[in-house]
Tab-separated table of C-alpha atoms and ligand atoms in Angstrom:
chain	number	residue	atom	x	y	z
A	1	ILE	CA	236.686	230.580	-58.626
A	2	TYR	CA	234.349	230.523	-61.583
A	3	ILE	CA	232.565	227.485	-62.831
A	4	LEU	CA	230.563	228.345	-65.923
A	5	ASN	CA	228.224	225.539	-67.055
A	6	ASN	CA	230.921	223.319	-68.313
A	7	LYS	CA	234.527	224.343	-68.251
A	8	LEU	CA	236.084	225.336	-64.995
A	9	ARG	CA	237.375	228.894	-65.031
A	10	TRP	CA	239.008	230.838	-62.269
A	11	GLY	CA	240.730	234.108	-61.603
A	12	PRO	CA	239.402	237.641	-61.487
A	13	PRO	CA	236.770	238.341	-64.155
A	14	GLN	CA	238.838	241.057	-65.808
A	15	THR	CA	241.920	238.868	-66.135
A	16	ARG	CA	243.673	239.987	-69.267
A	17	LEU	CA	244.870	237.707	-71.995
A	18	SER	CA	248.374	236.852	-70.955
A	19	CYS	CA	249.796	238.037	-74.263
A	20	SER	CA	247.905	241.284	-74.650
A	21	SER	CA	250.261	243.337	-72.532
A	22	SER	CA	252.375	243.857	-75.619
A	23	PRO	CA	250.900	246.655	-77.792
A	24	ASP	CA	252.119	244.914	-80.966
A	25	LEU	CA	249.835	242.016	-80.270
A	26	GLU	CA	246.727	244.219	-80.084
A	27	LYS	CA	246.605	244.233	-83.875
A	28	PRO	CA	246.094	240.589	-84.918
A	29	PRO	CA	242.503	240.196	-83.655
A	30	HIS	CA	241.448	243.070	-85.913
A	31	SER	CA	243.269	241.540	-88.820
A	32	MET	CA	241.417	238.283	-88.083
A	33	LEU	CA	238.074	240.093	-88.407
A	34	ARG	CA	239.298	241.772	-91.613
A	35	HIS	CA	240.528	238.435	-92.948
A	36	LEU	CA	237.132	236.819	-92.259
A	37	THR	CA	235.050	239.664	-93.690
A	38	SER	CA	237.079	239.819	-96.898
A	39	LYS	CA	236.773	236.065	-97.271
A	40	ILE	CA	232.977	236.244	-96.802
A	41	LYS	CA	232.732	239.196	-99.207
A	42	SER	CA	234.504	237.266	-101.955
A	43	THR	CA	233.028	233.763	-101.565
A	44	GLY	CA	229.935	234.124	-99.385
A	45	PRO	CA	229.082	232.971	-95.846
A	46	ILE	CA	231.497	230.468	-94.294
A	47	SER	CA	230.622	227.344	-92.297
A	48	VAL	CA	230.999	227.417	-88.507
A	49	ALA	CA	233.757	224.802	-88.977
A	50	GLU	CA	235.701	227.125	-91.251
A	51	TYR	CA	235.146	230.021	-88.850
A	52	MET	CA	236.412	227.938	-85.931
A	53	ARG	CA	239.407	226.610	-87.862
A	54	GLU	CA	240.472	230.104	-88.995
A	55	VAL	CA	239.948	231.722	-85.602
A	56	LEU	CA	241.784	229.025	-83.640
A	57	THR	CA	244.525	227.746	-85.904
A	58	ASN	CA	245.154	230.230	-88.733
A	59	PRO	CA	248.976	230.107	-88.974
A	60	VAL	CA	249.399	233.871	-88.565
A	61	THR	CA	246.583	235.219	-86.424
A	62	GLY	CA	244.983	232.077	-84.923
A	63	TYR	CA	244.124	232.137	-81.223
A	64	TYR	CA	246.102	228.983	-80.368
A	65	VAL	CA	248.999	229.953	-82.588
A	66	ARG	CA	249.582	233.353	-80.946
A	67	ASN	CA	248.585	232.882	-77.349
A	68	ASN	CA	249.533	231.195	-74.158
A	69	MET	CA	245.991	230.971	-72.922
A	70	LEU	CA	246.284	228.404	-70.165
A	71	GLY	CA	246.350	229.141	-66.461
A	72	PRO	CA	245.008	231.614	-63.935
A	73	ASP	CA	246.246	234.577	-66.034
A	74	GLY	CA	244.972	233.233	-69.331
A	75	ASP	CA	241.504	232.354	-70.576
A	76	PHE	CA	241.021	228.940	-69.001
A	77	ILE	CA	242.510	226.348	-66.690
A	78	THR	CA	242.487	222.578	-67.168
A	79	SER	CA	242.719	219.483	-64.940
A	80	PRO	CA	246.439	218.754	-65.557
A	81	GLU	CA	247.175	222.354	-64.482
A	82	ILE	CA	245.029	221.994	-61.368
A	83	SER	CA	246.689	218.937	-59.853
A	84	GLN	CA	249.703	216.702	-60.498
A	85	ILE	CA	247.574	213.735	-59.390
A	86	PHE	CA	245.602	213.935	-62.648
A	87	GLY	CA	248.638	213.248	-64.851
A	88	GLU	CA	250.029	210.682	-62.433
A	89	LEU	CA	246.862	208.571	-62.634
A	90	LEU	CA	246.882	208.815	-66.438
A	91	GLY	CA	250.506	207.622	-66.313
A	92	VAL	CA	249.409	204.569	-64.344
A	93	TRP	CA	246.628	203.936	-66.884
A	94	ILE	CA	249.139	204.021	-69.757
A	95	ILE	CA	251.481	201.551	-68.060
A	96	SER	CA	248.539	199.308	-67.262
A	97	GLU	CA	247.497	199.259	-70.948
A	98	TRP	CA	251.090	198.609	-72.010
A	99	MET	CA	251.117	195.625	-69.620
A	100	GLY	CA	247.700	194.494	-70.898
A	101	ALA	CA	249.188	194.406	-74.404
A	102	GLY	CA	251.922	191.991	-73.261
A	103	ARG	CA	254.663	194.554	-72.465
A	104	PRO	CA	255.814	195.382	-76.020
A	105	LYS	CA	259.466	196.437	-76.423
A	106	GLN	CA	258.513	199.886	-77.640
A	107	LEU	CA	256.176	202.410	-76.006
A	108	GLN	CA	255.379	205.649	-77.814
A	109	LEU	CA	253.473	208.143	-75.717
A	110	VAL	CA	251.629	210.395	-78.166
A	111	GLU	CA	249.825	213.455	-76.836
A	112	LEU	CA	247.449	215.496	-78.982
A	113	GLY	CA	247.297	219.199	-78.026
A	114	PRO	CA	249.661	219.111	-75.021
A	115	GLY	CA	249.033	222.722	-73.841
A	116	LYS	CA	251.827	223.645	-71.425
A	117	GLY	CA	253.246	220.113	-71.333
A	118	SER	CA	252.238	219.563	-67.696
A	119	LEU	CA	250.279	216.371	-68.373
A	120	ALA	CA	253.161	214.783	-70.314
A	121	SER	CA	255.587	215.825	-67.603
A	122	ASP	CA	253.455	214.261	-64.816
A	123	ILE	CA	253.045	211.068	-66.873
A	124	LEU	CA	256.799	210.813	-67.473
A	125	ARG	CA	257.488	211.244	-63.755
A	126	VAL	CA	255.343	208.164	-63.118
A	127	PHE	CA	257.226	206.317	-65.868
A	128	SER	CA	260.542	206.997	-64.138
A	129	GLN	CA	259.116	206.013	-60.747
A	130	LEU	CA	257.890	202.756	-62.299
A	131	GLN	CA	261.101	202.164	-64.244
A	132	SER	CA	261.375	198.687	-62.719
A	133	VAL	CA	257.998	197.790	-64.283
A	134	LEU	CA	258.840	199.301	-67.692
A	135	GLY	CA	262.183	197.468	-67.669
A	136	GLU	CA	264.006	197.615	-70.977
A	137	ALA	CA	261.084	199.043	-72.986
A	138	SER	CA	262.198	201.940	-75.169
A	139	VAL	CA	259.974	204.890	-74.337
A	140	SER	CA	259.611	208.018	-76.495
A	141	LEU	CA	257.348	211.078	-76.394
A	142	HIS	CA	255.551	212.471	-79.455
A	143	LEU	CA	253.651	215.745	-79.271
A	144	VAL	CA	251.101	216.845	-81.871
A	145	GLU	CA	250.830	220.618	-81.581
A	146	VAL	CA	249.905	223.363	-84.069
A	147	SER	CA	250.954	226.265	-81.897
A	148	PRO	CA	254.607	227.399	-82.090
A	149	THR	CA	254.085	229.462	-78.912
A	150	LEU	CA	252.817	226.490	-76.938
A	151	SER	CA	255.421	224.116	-78.404
A	152	GLN	CA	258.120	226.417	-77.033
A	153	LEU	CA	256.500	226.362	-73.622
A	154	GLN	CA	256.238	222.554	-73.768
A	155	ALA	CA	259.914	222.327	-74.747
A	156	GLN	CA	260.853	224.557	-71.835
A	157	ASN	CA	258.900	222.430	-69.373
A	158	LEU	CA	259.977	219.059	-70.721
A	159	THR	CA	263.495	219.538	-72.026
A	160	GLY	CA	264.660	222.609	-70.110
A	161	ASN	CA	265.236	224.581	-73.313
A	162	THR	CA	267.613	222.101	-74.892
A	163	SER	CA	265.339	221.217	-77.839
A	164	GLN	CA	266.112	222.279	-81.394
A	165	GLU	CA	263.862	223.557	-84.146
A	166	ALA	CA	264.033	221.947	-87.592
A	167	ASP	CA	265.904	223.888	-90.282
A	168	SER	CA	263.040	223.910	-92.737
A	169	GLU	CA	259.320	224.531	-92.172
A	170	ASP	CA	258.467	221.489	-94.303
A	171	GLU	CA	260.022	218.966	-91.904
A	172	PRO	CA	257.343	216.703	-90.373
A	173	VAL	CA	259.275	216.863	-87.086
A	174	TYR	CA	259.491	220.609	-86.470
A	175	ARG	CA	261.246	220.409	-83.117
A	176	ARG	CA	263.110	217.676	-81.274
A	177	GLY	CA	264.925	217.230	-77.992
A	178	LYS	CA	265.478	215.024	-74.978
A	179	THR	CA	263.550	215.161	-71.732
A	180	THR	CA	265.449	215.793	-68.519
A	181	ALA	CA	265.356	212.023	-67.945
A	182	GLY	CA	266.925	211.467	-71.382
A	183	LEU	CA	263.857	210.294	-73.357
A	184	PRO	CA	263.577	211.435	-76.985
A	185	VAL	CA	260.739	213.895	-77.668
A	186	CYS	CA	259.510	215.125	-81.080
A	187	TRP	CA	256.940	217.712	-82.156
A	188	TYR	CA	254.592	217.355	-85.169
A	189	ARG	CA	251.810	219.482	-86.592
A	190	ARG	CA	249.622	216.512	-87.543
A	191	LEU	CA	248.965	213.028	-86.191
A	192	ASP	CA	249.765	211.599	-89.630
A	193	ASP	CA	253.411	212.594	-89.189
A	194	VAL	CA	253.912	210.569	-85.987
A	195	PRO	CA	255.873	207.347	-86.718
A	196	THR	CA	253.984	204.064	-86.513
A	197	GLY	CA	254.576	201.591	-83.685
A	198	PHE	CA	252.917	200.540	-80.435
A	199	SER	CA	251.526	203.794	-79.034
A	200	VAL	CA	249.307	205.051	-76.276
A	201	PHE	CA	247.530	208.236	-77.393
A	202	VAL	CA	246.303	210.819	-74.927
A	203	ALA	CA	244.015	213.742	-75.819
A	204	HIS	CA	242.897	216.002	-72.995
A	205	GLU	CA	240.727	218.984	-73.983
A	206	PHE	CA	241.870	218.535	-77.579
A	207	PHE	CA	238.722	217.349	-79.387
A	208	ASP	CA	236.662	220.277	-78.044
A	209	ALA	CA	238.938	222.669	-79.952
A	210	LEU	CA	238.385	220.943	-83.314
A	211	PRO	CA	236.023	222.632	-85.808
A	212	ILE	CA	232.338	221.684	-85.704
A	213	HIS	CA	229.601	222.069	-88.306
A	214	LYS	CA	226.232	223.253	-87.004
A	215	PHE	CA	222.904	222.123	-88.462
A	216	GLN	CA	219.341	223.296	-87.877
A	217	ARG	CA	216.195	221.279	-88.554
A	218	THR	CA	213.754	223.377	-90.634
A	219	GLU	CA	210.384	222.702	-92.272
A	220	LYS	CA	212.278	222.001	-95.498
A	221	GLY	CA	214.778	219.643	-93.888
A	222	TRP	CA	218.269	219.995	-92.413
A	223	ARG	CA	220.092	223.245	-93.160
A	224	GLU	CA	223.614	224.345	-92.236
A	225	VAL	CA	224.260	227.306	-89.930
A	226	MET	CA	226.828	229.659	-91.486
A	227	VAL	CA	228.685	232.817	-90.487
A	228	ASP	CA	227.939	235.967	-92.497
A	229	ILE	CA	228.573	239.728	-92.261
A	230	ASP	CA	225.781	241.576	-90.470
A	231	PRO	CA	224.306	243.864	-93.199
A	232	GLU	CA	223.381	246.473	-90.592
A	233	LYS	CA	226.776	246.522	-88.886
A	234	PRO	CA	229.548	245.787	-91.397
A	235	ASP	CA	232.136	245.166	-88.654
A	236	HIS	CA	229.986	242.501	-87.048
A	237	LEU	CA	229.373	238.897	-87.886
A	238	ARG	CA	226.078	237.018	-87.506
A	239	PHE	CA	224.720	233.497	-87.944
A	240	VAL	CA	222.534	232.679	-90.959
A	241	VAL	CA	220.842	229.456	-92.041
A	242	THR	CA	221.442	228.339	-95.625
A	243	PRO	CA	218.324	228.425	-97.849
A	244	SER	CA	219.216	225.069	-99.414
A	245	PRO	CA	221.149	221.992	-98.228
A	246	THR	CA	224.960	222.074	-98.230
A	247	LEU	CA	227.293	219.144	-98.852
A	248	ALA	CA	227.869	218.994	-95.091
A	249	SER	CA	224.161	219.123	-94.170
A	250	SER	CA	223.350	216.308	-96.553
A	251	THR	CA	226.238	214.046	-95.499
A	252	LEU	CA	226.949	214.677	-91.802
A	253	VAL	CA	223.499	214.496	-90.170
A	254	GLN	CA	222.360	210.980	-89.199
A	255	ALA	CA	219.207	209.789	-90.991
A	256	ASP	CA	217.556	208.919	-87.651
A	257	GLU	CA	218.588	212.152	-85.886
A	258	ARG	CA	215.914	213.293	-83.416
A	259	ARG	CA	217.346	216.569	-82.168
A	260	ASP	CA	216.412	219.901	-83.800
A	261	HIS	CA	219.933	221.256	-83.750
A	262	VAL	CA	223.149	219.240	-84.036
A	263	GLU	CA	226.861	219.896	-84.032
A	264	VAL	CA	229.127	217.490	-85.902
A	265	CYS	CA	232.894	217.510	-85.539
A	266	ALA	CA	233.884	215.811	-88.791
A	267	GLU	CA	237.580	216.498	-88.128
A	268	GLY	CA	237.288	214.687	-84.784
A	269	GLY	CA	235.774	211.741	-86.684
A	270	VAL	CA	238.744	211.679	-89.065
A	271	ILE	CA	241.221	211.748	-86.175
A	272	ILE	CA	239.410	208.894	-84.419
A	273	GLN	CA	239.638	206.853	-87.620
A	274	GLN	CA	243.382	207.546	-87.836
A	275	LEU	CA	243.753	206.402	-84.227
A	276	VAL	CA	241.688	203.287	-84.933
A	277	ARG	CA	243.855	202.384	-87.910
A	278	ARG	CA	247.057	202.794	-85.917
A	279	ILE	CA	245.762	200.854	-82.929
A	280	THR	CA	244.516	198.045	-85.160
A	281	GLU	CA	247.760	197.811	-87.143
A	282	ASP	CA	250.426	198.526	-84.522
A	283	GLY	CA	248.653	197.918	-81.208
A	284	GLY	CA	248.057	200.434	-78.469
A	285	ALA	CA	245.245	202.444	-76.964
A	286	ALA	CA	243.786	205.944	-76.927
A	287	LEU	CA	242.470	207.825	-73.916
A	288	ILE	CA	240.284	210.820	-74.704
A	289	ALA	CA	239.097	213.130	-71.941
A	290	ASP	CA	236.974	216.191	-72.515
A	291	TYR	CA	233.721	217.785	-71.545
A	292	GLY	CA	230.972	216.389	-73.637
A	293	HIS	CA	227.836	214.324	-73.964
A	294	ASP	CA	226.689	211.067	-75.478
A	295	GLY	CA	224.672	212.373	-78.419
A	296	THR	CA	222.065	214.309	-76.430
A	297	LYS	CA	223.062	217.983	-76.484
A	298	THR	CA	222.280	220.581	-79.133
A	299	ASP	CA	223.846	224.050	-79.040
A	300	THR	CA	227.137	223.928	-77.117
A	301	PHE	CA	229.339	226.243	-79.220
A	302	ARG	CA	230.884	228.780	-76.813
A	303	ALA	CA	233.737	231.255	-76.387
A	304	PHE	CA	235.797	232.003	-73.295
A	305	LYS	CA	237.898	235.044	-72.598
A	306	GLY	CA	239.497	235.904	-69.272
A	307	HIS	CA	237.584	233.055	-67.572
A	308	GLN	CA	234.231	234.452	-68.707
A	309	LEU	CA	231.743	233.444	-71.389
A	310	HIS	CA	232.165	235.594	-74.483
A	311	ASP	CA	230.105	236.150	-77.652
A	312	VAL	CA	231.390	233.543	-80.146
A	313	LEU	CA	231.293	235.969	-83.076
A	314	ALA	CA	232.701	239.059	-81.317
A	315	SER	CA	236.389	240.051	-81.745
A	316	PRO	CA	237.351	236.716	-83.327
A	317	GLY	CA	240.862	235.566	-82.416
A	318	THR	CA	240.816	237.013	-78.896
A	319	ALA	CA	238.804	234.268	-77.212
A	320	ASP	CA	238.903	230.479	-77.042
A	321	LEU	CA	236.198	228.750	-79.104
A	322	THR	CA	234.963	225.365	-78.006
A	323	ALA	CA	232.136	222.870	-78.410
A	324	ASP	CA	231.202	219.848	-76.290
A	325	VAL	CA	232.541	216.572	-77.620
A	326	ASP	CA	229.832	214.224	-78.893
A	327	PHE	CA	231.196	210.865	-77.717
A	328	SER	CA	228.414	208.919	-79.461
A	329	TYR	CA	229.738	210.331	-82.755
A	330	LEU	CA	233.323	209.348	-81.894
A	331	ARG	CA	232.165	205.810	-81.028
A	332	ARG	CA	230.247	205.550	-84.320
A	333	MET	CA	233.256	206.783	-86.274
A	334	ALA	CA	235.521	204.285	-84.468
A	335	GLY	CA	233.458	201.434	-85.957
A	336	GLY	CA	233.412	197.796	-84.929
A	337	GLY	CA	237.076	196.906	-85.493
A	338	VAL	CA	238.214	198.167	-82.082
A	339	ALA	CA	236.899	198.025	-78.530
A	340	CYS	CA	235.538	201.310	-77.119
A	341	MET	CA	235.129	201.960	-73.388
A	342	GLY	CA	233.068	204.747	-71.847
A	343	PRO	CA	232.357	207.537	-71.725
A	344	VAL	CA	232.479	207.486	-67.936
A	345	THR	CA	232.593	210.620	-65.794
A	346	GLN	CA	235.935	212.053	-64.667
A	347	ARG	CA	234.876	211.365	-61.065
A	348	THR	CA	234.291	207.669	-61.807
A	349	PHE	CA	237.480	207.338	-63.833
A	350	LEU	CA	239.731	209.009	-61.247
A	351	LYS	CA	238.109	207.129	-58.348
A	352	ASN	CA	238.557	203.819	-60.202
A	353	MET	CA	242.190	204.785	-60.772
A	354	GLY	CA	242.665	205.196	-57.026
A	355	ILE	CA	242.667	208.992	-56.604
A	356	ASP	CA	241.553	208.672	-52.957
A	357	THR	CA	244.502	206.456	-52.049
A	358	ARG	CA	246.922	208.714	-53.950
A	359	LEU	CA	245.610	211.774	-52.105
A	360	GLN	CA	246.056	210.021	-48.746
A	361	VAL	CA	249.668	209.127	-49.614
A	362	LEU	CA	250.470	212.725	-50.611
A	363	LEU	CA	248.787	214.078	-47.469
A	364	ARG	CA	250.672	211.636	-45.274
A	365	ASN	CA	253.955	212.958	-46.670
A	366	CYS	CA	253.047	216.612	-46.437
A	367	THR	CA	253.118	218.750	-43.322
A	368	ASP	CA	252.824	222.239	-44.805
A	369	PRO	CA	249.237	223.339	-44.024
A	370	ASN	CA	248.898	225.420	-47.211
A	371	THR	CA	250.038	222.603	-49.487
A	372	ARG	CA	247.663	220.209	-47.678
A	373	LYS	CA	244.795	222.639	-48.190
A	374	GLN	CA	245.676	222.997	-51.848
A	375	LEU	CA	245.901	219.211	-52.354
A	376	ILE	CA	242.438	218.777	-50.881
A	377	SER	CA	240.848	221.629	-52.814
A	378	SER	CA	242.313	220.508	-56.144
A	379	TYR	CA	241.102	216.938	-55.451
A	380	ASP	CA	237.655	218.403	-54.826
A	381	MET	CA	237.823	220.460	-58.017
A	382	LEU	CA	238.630	217.388	-60.125
A	383	THR	CA	236.111	214.990	-58.589
A	384	ASN	CA	233.223	217.010	-57.135
A	385	ARG	CA	230.043	216.335	-59.121
A	386	ALA	CA	229.195	220.030	-59.133
A	387	LYS	CA	232.674	221.030	-60.337
A	388	MET	CA	234.690	219.053	-62.905
A	389	GLY	CA	233.643	215.577	-61.719
A	390	GLU	CA	230.643	215.056	-63.989
A	391	ARG	CA	231.011	217.495	-66.870
A	392	PHE	CA	234.247	215.848	-67.982
A	393	LEU	CA	234.123	212.401	-69.519
A	394	PHE	CA	236.697	209.696	-70.278
A	395	PHE	CA	236.513	207.549	-73.388
A	396	SER	CA	238.934	204.954	-74.662
A	397	VAL	CA	239.693	203.129	-77.896
A	398	LEU	CA	241.470	199.790	-77.448
A	399	HIS	CA	242.771	197.009	-79.629
A	400	GLN	CA	240.036	194.412	-80.056
A	401	SER	CA	242.141	191.666	-78.481
A	402	ARG	CA	242.247	193.666	-75.252
A	403	LEU	CA	238.686	192.720	-74.328
A	404	ALA	CA	238.522	189.326	-76.034
A	405	LYS	CA	237.377	186.521	-73.762
A	406	PRO	CA	239.813	183.599	-73.511
A	407	LYS	CA	238.319	180.713	-75.505
A	408	LYS	CA	237.710	177.286	-74.055
A	409	GLN	CA	239.951	174.833	-75.840
A	410	ASP	CA	239.636	171.088	-76.461
A	411	GLY	CA	236.630	170.895	-74.214
A	412	LEU	CA	238.802	171.471	-71.155
A	413	SER	CA	237.554	173.868	-68.539
A	414	LEU	CA	239.396	177.156	-68.038
A	415	GLU	CA	240.373	176.171	-64.511
A	416	LYS	CA	242.190	173.098	-65.732
A	417	LYS	CA	244.039	174.930	-68.512
A	418	LYS	CA	244.879	177.977	-66.371
A	419	ILE	CA	244.406	180.437	-69.255
A	420	PRO	CA	245.220	183.848	-67.779
A	421	ALA	CA	242.261	186.212	-67.531
A	422	GLN	CA	242.595	189.568	-69.301
A	423	LEU	CA	243.926	192.404	-67.208
A	424	PRO	CA	240.882	194.629	-66.571
A	425	VAL	CA	240.925	198.025	-68.277
A	426	ALA	CA	241.823	200.444	-65.489
A	427	GLY	CA	239.625	203.478	-64.878
A	428	PHE	CA	236.577	202.087	-66.647
A	429	THR	CA	236.021	199.244	-64.221
A	430	GLU	CA	236.283	199.234	-60.475
A	431	LEU	CA	239.550	197.598	-59.524
A	432	SER	CA	239.835	195.644	-56.326
A	433	PHE	CA	243.178	195.838	-54.591
A	434	SER	CA	242.928	192.432	-52.918
B	1	SAH	N1	245.761	219.348	-73.258
B	1	SAH	C1	246.083	220.624	-72.655
B	1	SAH	C2	245.725	221.831	-73.553
B	1	SAH	C3	244.308	221.985	-74.013
B	1	SAH	S1	244.087	223.392	-75.079
B	1	SAH	C4	245.434	220.729	-71.300
B	1	SAH	O1	244.488	219.999	-71.032
B	1	SAH	O2	245.861	221.563	-70.497
B	1	SAH	C5	244.123	222.650	-76.691
B	1	SAH	C6	245.472	222.257	-77.203
B	1	SAH	O3	245.339	221.698	-78.508
B	1	SAH	C7	246.490	223.380	-77.350
B	1	SAH	O4	247.760	222.867	-77.070
B	1	SAH	C8	246.332	223.748	-78.832
B	1	SAH	O5	247.402	224.475	-79.335
B	1	SAH	C9	246.178	222.397	-79.447
B	1	SAH	N2	245.458	222.346	-80.734
B	1	SAH	C10	244.299	222.949	-81.033
B	1	SAH	N3	243.901	222.614	-82.289
B	1	SAH	C11	244.831	221.756	-82.763
B	1	SAH	C12	244.989	221.044	-83.997
B	1	SAH	N4	244.101	221.163	-84.971
B	1	SAH	N5	246.062	220.251	-84.136
B	1	SAH	C13	246.986	220.112	-83.135
B	1	SAH	N6	246.881	220.760	-81.950
B	1	SAH	C14	245.829	221.580	-81.767
């Protein structure tokens, strides 16, 4: 098992990309390098954000678009893939927020970047187990995914291959189906295409894949870090610092910034603002979990290939690119119109959600020694401070009314009026089961 600074990786070091066994697929990475070098030759160095966007999500040769990178045979493994308990506790969180909002008639579960669909599937299992709580609420699943390869895998896992692709590429819903339990599920390329209505949004390891700009403090002020062709090795890329400010360097760095190097994920800021608008207008909540920091880190841009760190500029398109999520930036972008909770560590969140009790229940019902061992080791992986417990953080955006204190009315004391107290926000506060 490999744990490299931040993301958990496992598997043998030489694990091959799961798609590269096909000789036809050996070509695209080279065409990605060619595509980038010809772009740089014609218009000059590109920003790190543009580099990241092209490498990850270019519709033809992008890393996410072509690959199934998740799992022991791929490039990385994530919490929902490690243990079913992870998704189950998130399912409980979603139901708790739906109850906190007064049990609206409609509940849209919207997941950004659903990977293999395991998280959504674990959440939906909890929904069906708690059917008596959800009652008559009409539940639907909405997946925002750019990768056709991964959307197929999600459809397989969630609908058992009964989903249908849209006839035309321009349709906002590019695939639709029904889950095995009969819930409608739709796929979109962008959050903007998801219908409005009371929604709980979940984004696990999604924001870290969004493009970042990189800035360097110099004697002349802030300058942007760009990607250029190495003049000594024409098939290689290198970082350069712009001689003068760019639009991004003059608009995205905070005036009171104290670090010498900063990464800003402007696209993440835009998505947070879209979530804020939806939550304010239609009600709901967003739960964002990722590795990250609260505005303290500097250079976190990394690449992973076969569970190993990889040079970010080498063989673009063959490795996953990622940067730590700056939660202080997301909170600033969310603004004052919503309530933000966290970030708290994954360990704190899962413990507050009752992971210890859930583990005990599963162990009590399990006699197979191997499964018991696996349950315990995956629990340890998720919560251990030295493993995923502290590197991963949970952050939430809630409707303002969710945290509003009940007002005293007519001079009567709260006790006399019996105004119900707000349901505490699960995960972010310690719940007592008295
Ligand atoms: N949430 C999953 C997968 C994480 S990998 C898990 O934790 O296991 C990142 C996911 O986001 C992939 O599904 C990828 O295809 C998707 N993705 C990356 N960039 C995206 C973008 N700009 N828009 C929509 N989905 C994106």
